[in-house]
Amino acid sequence: MLTEHVGWRGVLAALGVVTALMFVLALLLIPETLPLAQRHDGGLRRALSNFARLGRDRAFILLTIMVACNFGALLAYISAAPFVGQVMLGMSPAQFSLSFASGAVAMVLTNFINSRMAGRVPPTRLLFVGTTLVGLAGCAFATLALTEALSIPAFIACAFVMSGGVALVSANGTALALGLADYARGSGSALLGCIQFLGGSLTPPIVGAWGDHTAVPMATTIIVGAVCACACAVGAATVLRRRARG
């Protein structure tokens, strides 16, 4: 919506201001969460040692790859959404903003429900629910695109379901992975974030190389990401179940 009034340079400037504000607020208001007694010295050598140990943890790696595949599916949607929504469907800037707002609402709503389920429903089960939602949204995108029945309301509805599933997978996958890295939370978080964004960086070029005349590439990439994430979730759940049994 800002583009209509200030152009793309104004949008980037606004993002810069918001980012700077977030940095200042985080610096001033958010304290260090890791207790002093649990902090470690050792510098780069200690970090590399932690990375190596985490790399040998099959459950951690499977959960990390799952989060990366999930993020890749989200980035496939985000990168293709302008072409599908505005070029193919002719969405106005307001309608396009609404589609992203619906996704944000879905993420907030899903995380709220997830917080209520914590302790009642195993997080591994929620991973399956999340990956299923992402996969169903991808299948709906593909079916509607192939039958030329994709409309603006359907696009927004699919984005809503997919965003909710992505949030569910991300929250529970991250919690489980970092729970396994209790001895090296900083290293675990860094490794998880690095692989997650690496996975996210792979899908936009794939979708773009396929062309911008159809929503099928976006839908296919979302489906592949969901299937891979679900497979990793099954593997991680199996490993964790075996560990629990001793």
mmCIF file of C-alpha atoms in Angstrom:
data_model
loop_
_atom_site.group_PDB
_atom_site.id
_atom_site.type_symbol
_atom_site.label_atom_id
_atom_site.label_comp_id
_atom_site.label_asym_id
_atom_site.label_seq_id
_atom_site.Cartn_x
_atom_site.Cartn_y
_atom_site.Cartn_z
ATOM 1 C CA MET A 1 0.000 0.000 0.000
ATOM 2 C CA LEU A 2 2.916 2.360 0.639
ATOM 3 C CA THR A 3 4.167 1.812 -2.911
ATOM 4 C CA GLU A 4 1.254 3.793 -4.345
ATOM 5 C CA HIS A 5 2.323 6.881 -2.405
ATOM 6 C CA VAL A 6 6.096 6.727 -1.894
ATOM 7 C CA GLY A 7 7.377 4.222 -4.476
ATOM 8 C CA TRP A 8 9.718 1.311 -3.878
ATOM 9 C CA ARG A 9 12.448 3.545 -2.454
ATOM 10 C CA GLY A 10 10.031 4.796 0.177
ATOM 11 C CA VAL A 11 9.112 1.228 1.087
ATOM 12 C CA LEU A 12 12.779 0.341 1.617
ATOM 13 C CA ALA A 13 13.262 3.485 3.688
ATOM 14 C CA ALA A 14 10.261 2.555 5.839
ATOM 15 C CA LEU A 15 11.679 -0.935 6.345
ATOM 16 C CA GLY A 16 14.995 0.595 7.371
ATOM 17 C CA VAL A 17 13.294 2.796 9.965
ATOM 18 C CA VAL A 18 11.275 -0.108 11.378
ATOM 19 C CA THR A 19 14.378 -2.314 11.543
ATOM 20 C CA ALA A 20 16.355 0.378 13.350
ATOM 21 C CA LEU A 21 13.497 0.849 15.810
ATOM 22 C CA MET A 22 13.333 -2.898 16.469
ATOM 23 C CA PHE A 23 17.085 -2.970 17.093
ATOM 24 C CA VAL A 24 16.907 -0.120 19.603
ATOM 25 C CA LEU A 25 13.918 -1.629 21.426
ATOM 26 C CA ALA A 26 15.601 -5.038 21.619
ATOM 27 C CA LEU A 27 18.806 -3.460 22.898
ATOM 28 C CA LEU A 28 17.028 -1.469 25.596
ATOM 29 C CA LEU A 29 14.146 -3.693 26.669
ATOM 30 C CA ILE A 30 15.104 -7.338 26.138
ATOM 31 C CA PRO A 31 17.605 -8.701 28.685
ATOM 32 C CA GLU A 32 19.996 -11.609 28.175
ATOM 33 C CA THR A 33 17.962 -14.796 28.675
ATOM 34 C CA LEU A 34 20.836 -17.217 29.265
ATOM 35 C CA PRO A 35 21.739 -17.391 32.978
ATOM 36 C CA LEU A 36 25.299 -16.412 33.828
ATOM 37 C CA ALA A 37 26.046 -19.869 35.238
ATOM 38 C CA GLN A 38 25.215 -21.483 31.887
ATOM 39 C CA ARG A 39 27.400 -19.245 29.738
ATOM 40 C CA HIS A 40 30.595 -20.674 28.310
ATOM 41 C CA ASP A 41 33.964 -19.347 27.285
ATOM 42 C CA GLY A 42 36.165 -20.855 24.619
ATOM 43 C CA GLY A 43 35.406 -18.689 21.625
ATOM 44 C CA LEU A 44 35.424 -20.115 18.109
ATOM 45 C CA ARG A 45 36.974 -23.441 19.116
ATOM 46 C CA ARG A 46 34.174 -24.118 21.600
ATOM 47 C CA ALA A 47 31.560 -23.105 19.019
ATOM 48 C CA LEU A 48 33.017 -25.426 16.369
ATOM 49 C CA SER A 49 33.093 -28.253 18.895
ATOM 50 C CA ASN A 50 29.429 -27.649 19.666
ATOM 51 C CA PHE A 51 28.559 -27.565 15.953
ATOM 52 C CA ALA A 52 30.299 -30.909 15.463
ATOM 53 C CA ARG A 53 28.451 -32.453 18.395
ATOM 54 C CA LEU A 54 25.114 -31.136 17.143
ATOM 55 C CA GLY A 55 25.896 -32.435 13.669
ATOM 56 C CA ARG A 56 26.157 -35.945 15.105
ATOM 57 C CA ASP A 57 22.730 -35.674 16.727
ATOM 58 C CA ARG A 58 20.380 -37.292 14.218
ATOM 59 C CA ALA A 59 17.213 -35.919 15.799
ATOM 60 C CA PHE A 60 18.570 -32.369 15.860
ATOM 61 C CA ILE A 61 19.641 -32.545 12.211
ATOM 62 C CA LEU A 62 16.294 -33.994 11.097
ATOM 63 C CA LEU A 63 14.391 -31.290 12.967
ATOM 64 C CA THR A 64 16.659 -28.606 11.525
ATOM 65 C CA ILE A 65 16.176 -29.862 7.959
ATOM 66 C CA MET A 66 12.437 -30.029 8.611
ATOM 67 C CA VAL A 67 12.368 -26.380 9.685
ATOM 68 C CA ALA A 68 14.423 -25.477 6.591
ATOM 69 C CA CYS A 69 12.029 -27.304 4.238
ATOM 70 C CA ASN A 70 9.095 -25.641 5.951
ATOM 71 C CA PHE A 71 10.726 -22.224 5.544
ATOM 72 C CA GLY A 72 11.509 -23.027 1.922
ATOM 73 C CA ALA A 73 7.819 -23.662 1.278
ATOM 74 C CA LEU A 74 6.973 -20.297 2.833
ATOM 75 C CA LEU A 75 9.601 -18.480 0.758
ATOM 76 C CA ALA A 76 8.289 -20.168 -2.393
ATOM 77 C CA TYR A 77 4.897 -18.622 -1.683
ATOM 78 C CA ILE A 78 6.308 -15.216 -0.767
ATOM 79 C CA SER A 79 8.505 -15.004 -3.871
ATOM 80 C CA ALA A 80 5.740 -16.081 -6.261
ATOM 81 C CA ALA A 81 2.844 -14.256 -4.607
ATOM 82 C CA PRO A 82 3.344 -10.927 -6.471
ATOM 83 C CA PHE A 83 3.267 -12.680 -9.860
ATOM 84 C CA VAL A 84 0.348 -14.946 -9.009
ATOM 85 C CA GLY A 85 -1.674 -12.400 -7.075
ATOM 86 C CA GLN A 86 -1.066 -9.152 -8.926
ATOM 87 C CA VAL A 87 -0.071 -10.263 -12.438
ATOM 88 C CA MET A 88 -2.245 -13.358 -12.898
ATOM 89 C CA LEU A 89 -5.224 -12.552 -10.690
ATOM 90 C CA GLY A 90 -5.080 -8.772 -11.030
ATOM 91 C CA MET A 91 -5.160 -8.057 -7.305
ATOM 92 C CA SER A 92 -5.065 -4.428 -6.263
ATOM 93 C CA PRO A 93 -2.389 -3.313 -3.783
ATOM 94 C CA ALA A 94 -5.041 -3.346 -1.049
ATOM 95 C CA GLN A 95 -6.142 -6.879 -1.912
ATOM 96 C CA PHE A 96 -2.557 -8.077 -2.095
ATOM 97 C CA SER A 97 -1.856 -6.529 1.307
ATOM 98 C CA LEU A 98 -4.951 -8.286 2.636
ATOM 99 C CA SER A 99 -3.619 -11.647 1.459
ATOM 100 C CA PHE A 100 -0.410 -11.139 3.435
ATOM 101 C CA ALA A 101 -2.338 -9.787 6.409
ATOM 102 C CA SER A 102 -4.465 -12.941 6.426
ATOM 103 C CA GLY A 103 -1.277 -14.985 6.587
ATOM 104 C CA ALA A 104 -0.025 -12.935 9.525
ATOM 105 C CA VAL A 105 -3.354 -13.413 11.317
ATOM 106 C CA ALA A 106 -3.137 -17.162 10.681
ATOM 107 C CA MET A 107 0.337 -17.289 12.224
ATOM 108 C CA VAL A 108 -0.733 -15.362 15.322
ATOM 109 C CA LEU A 109 -3.876 -17.471 15.718
ATOM 110 C CA THR A 110 -2.007 -20.733 15.219
ATOM 111 C CA ASN A 111 0.695 -19.799 17.723
ATOM 112 C CA PHE A 112 -1.995 -18.878 20.249
ATOM 113 C CA ILE A 113 -3.679 -22.256 19.796
ATOM 114 C CA ASN A 114 -0.278 -23.931 19.952
ATOM 115 C CA SER A 115 0.472 -22.285 23.288
ATOM 116 C CA ARG A 116 -2.812 -23.632 24.649
ATOM 117 C CA MET A 117 -1.961 -27.136 23.465
ATOM 118 C CA ALA A 118 1.538 -27.128 24.957
ATOM 119 C CA GLY A 119 1.812 -29.883 27.540
ATOM 120 C CA ARG A 120 -1.415 -31.524 26.368
ATOM 121 C CA VAL A 121 -0.541 -32.573 22.826
ATOM 122 C CA PRO A 122 2.906 -33.974 21.948
ATOM 123 C CA PRO A 123 4.845 -31.474 19.813
ATOM 124 C CA THR A 124 5.685 -34.208 17.311
ATOM 125 C CA ARG A 125 1.969 -34.643 16.647
ATOM 126 C CA LEU A 126 1.616 -30.915 16.059
ATOM 127 C CA LEU A 127 4.445 -31.158 13.528
ATOM 128 C CA PHE A 128 2.365 -33.622 11.518
ATOM 129 C CA VAL A 129 -0.656 -31.333 11.727
ATOM 130 C CA GLY A 130 1.412 -28.379 10.529
ATOM 131 C CA THR A 131 3.068 -30.175 7.618
ATOM 132 C CA THR A 132 -0.327 -31.569 6.592
ATOM 133 C CA LEU A 133 -1.821 -28.074 6.497
ATOM 134 C CA VAL A 134 1.060 -26.795 4.361
ATOM 135 C CA GLY A 135 0.741 -29.770 2.024
ATOM 136 C CA LEU A 136 -3.028 -29.378 1.707
ATOM 137 C CA ALA A 137 -2.625 -25.688 0.894
ATOM 138 C CA GLY A 138 -0.064 -26.565 -1.774
ATOM 139 C CA CYS A 139 -2.383 -29.209 -3.258
ATOM 140 C CA ALA A 140 -5.247 -26.713 -3.280
ATOM 141 C CA PHE A 141 -3.052 -24.142 -5.045
ATOM 142 C CA ALA A 142 -2.024 -26.756 -7.628
ATOM 143 C CA THR A 143 -5.556 -28.042 -8.247
ATOM 144 C CA LEU A 144 -6.998 -24.557 -8.643
ATOM 145 C CA ALA A 145 -4.137 -23.502 -10.911
ATOM 146 C CA LEU A 146 -4.398 -26.570 -13.156
ATOM 147 C CA THR A 147 -8.169 -26.206 -13.484
ATOM 148 C CA GLU A 148 -7.863 -22.439 -13.999
ATOM 149 C CA ALA A 149 -10.209 -21.928 -11.059
ATOM 150 C CA LEU A 150 -7.820 -19.931 -8.872
ATOM 151 C CA SER A 151 -9.528 -16.760 -7.693
ATOM 152 C CA ILE A 152 -8.613 -13.980 -5.294
ATOM 153 C CA PRO A 153 -10.682 -15.378 -2.372
ATOM 154 C CA ALA A 154 -9.247 -18.864 -2.978
ATOM 155 C CA PHE A 155 -5.720 -17.450 -3.119
ATOM 156 C CA ILE A 156 -6.201 -15.691 0.219
ATOM 157 C CA ALA A 157 -7.779 -18.792 1.803
ATOM 158 C CA CYS A 158 -4.912 -21.036 0.684
ATOM 159 C CA ALA A 159 -2.378 -18.515 1.961
ATOM 160 C CA PHE A 160 -4.185 -18.458 5.317
ATOM 161 C CA VAL A 161 -4.068 -22.246 5.717
ATOM 162 C CA MET A 162 -0.458 -22.504 4.562
ATOM 163 C CA SER A 163 0.750 -19.723 6.867
ATOM 164 C CA GLY A 164 -0.937 -21.347 9.846
ATOM 165 C CA GLY A 165 0.735 -24.663 9.085
ATOM 166 C CA VAL A 166 4.132 -23.023 8.633
ATOM 167 C CA ALA A 167 3.835 -21.321 12.025
ATOM 168 C CA LEU A 168 2.889 -24.591 13.722
ATOM 169 C CA VAL A 169 5.866 -26.442 12.244
ATOM 170 C CA SER A 170 8.304 -23.621 12.923
ATOM 171 C CA ALA A 171 7.319 -23.171 16.570
ATOM 172 C CA ASN A 172 7.355 -26.831 17.549
ATOM 173 C CA GLY A 173 10.312 -27.781 15.371
ATOM 174 C CA THR A 174 12.448 -24.988 16.793
ATOM 175 C CA ALA A 175 11.452 -25.819 20.376
ATOM 176 C CA LEU A 176 12.277 -29.501 19.950
ATOM 177 C CA ALA A 177 15.582 -28.831 18.195
ATOM 178 C CA LEU A 178 16.818 -26.318 20.754
ATOM 179 C CA GLY A 179 15.668 -28.608 23.541
ATOM 180 C CA LEU A 180 18.175 -31.135 22.216
ATOM 181 C CA ALA A 181 20.864 -28.436 22.217
ATOM 182 C CA ASP A 182 20.431 -27.568 25.871
ATOM 183 C CA TYR A 183 24.195 -27.803 26.430
ATOM 184 C CA ALA A 184 24.883 -25.308 23.613
ATOM 185 C CA ARG A 185 21.824 -23.160 23.067
ATOM 186 C CA GLY A 186 23.636 -20.373 21.256
ATOM 187 C CA SER A 187 25.382 -22.736 18.856
ATOM 188 C CA GLY A 188 22.178 -24.695 18.338
ATOM 189 C CA SER A 189 20.212 -21.561 17.559
ATOM 190 C CA ALA A 190 22.907 -20.330 15.174
ATOM 191 C CA LEU A 191 23.106 -23.643 13.305
ATOM 192 C CA LEU A 192 19.335 -23.946 13.116
ATOM 193 C CA GLY A 193 18.952 -20.396 11.813
ATOM 194 C CA CYS A 194 21.733 -20.791 9.258
ATOM 195 C CA ILE A 195 20.295 -23.980 7.750
ATOM 196 C CA GLN A 196 16.768 -22.587 7.884
ATOM 197 C CA PHE A 197 17.652 -19.530 5.821
ATOM 198 C CA LEU A 198 19.785 -21.637 3.499
ATOM 199 C CA GLY A 199 16.723 -23.744 2.777
ATOM 200 C CA GLY A 200 14.644 -20.632 2.286
ATOM 201 C CA SER A 201 17.151 -19.201 -0.180
ATOM 202 C CA LEU A 202 16.933 -22.239 -2.468
ATOM 203 C CA THR A 203 13.252 -22.158 -3.386
ATOM 204 C CA PRO A 204 12.708 -18.645 -4.857
ATOM 205 C CA PRO A 205 15.193 -19.206 -7.746
ATOM 206 C CA ILE A 206 13.537 -22.545 -8.500
ATOM 207 C CA VAL A 207 10.092 -20.977 -8.634
ATOM 208 C CA GLY A 208 11.374 -18.032 -10.682
ATOM 209 C CA ALA A 209 13.155 -20.253 -13.205
ATOM 210 C CA TRP A 210 9.883 -22.041 -13.876
ATOM 211 C CA GLY A 211 8.251 -18.851 -15.158
ATOM 212 C CA ASP A 212 5.644 -16.374 -13.951
ATOM 213 C CA HIS A 213 2.693 -17.390 -16.127
ATOM 214 C CA THR A 214 1.246 -20.024 -13.797
ATOM 215 C CA ALA A 215 0.881 -20.801 -10.097
ATOM 216 C CA VAL A 216 1.861 -24.457 -10.588
ATOM 217 C CA PRO A 217 5.604 -23.915 -9.834
ATOM 218 C CA MET A 218 4.762 -22.205 -6.555
ATOM 219 C CA ALA A 219 2.275 -24.924 -5.619
ATOM 220 C CA THR A 220 4.646 -27.740 -6.565
ATOM 221 C CA THR A 221 7.487 -26.275 -4.511
ATOM 222 C CA ILE A 222 5.189 -25.866 -1.510
ATOM 223 C CA ILE A 223 4.073 -29.492 -1.808
ATOM 224 C CA VAL A 224 7.653 -30.772 -2.091
ATOM 225 C CA GLY A 225 8.685 -28.697 0.922
ATOM 226 C CA ALA A 226 5.764 -30.025 2.969
ATOM 227 C CA VAL A 227 6.452 -33.653 2.018
ATOM 228 C CA CYS A 228 10.159 -33.337 2.863
ATOM 229 C CA ALA A 229 9.333 -31.618 6.152
ATOM 230 C CA CYS A 230 6.839 -34.353 7.044
ATOM 231 C CA ALA A 231 9.392 -37.073 6.247
ATOM 232 C CA CYS A 232 11.941 -35.379 8.517
ATOM 233 C CA ALA A 233 9.302 -35.039 11.240
ATOM 234 C CA VAL A 234 8.592 -38.776 11.048
ATOM 235 C CA GLY A 235 12.302 -39.543 11.270
ATOM 236 C CA ALA A 236 12.856 -37.193 14.206
ATOM 237 C CA ALA A 237 9.824 -38.548 16.067
ATOM 238 C CA THR A 238 11.118 -42.098 15.593
ATOM 239 C CA VAL A 239 14.562 -41.205 16.949
ATOM 240 C CA LEU A 240 13.095 -39.357 19.935
ATOM 241 C CA ARG A 241 10.750 -42.255 20.684
ATOM 242 C CA ARG A 242 13.647 -44.711 20.717
ATOM 243 C CA ARG A 243 15.628 -42.459 23.041
ATOM 244 C CA ALA A 244 12.688 -42.194 25.421
ATOM 245 C CA ARG A 245 12.474 -45.977 25.590
ATOM 246 C CA GLY A 246 16.186 -46.149 26.378
#
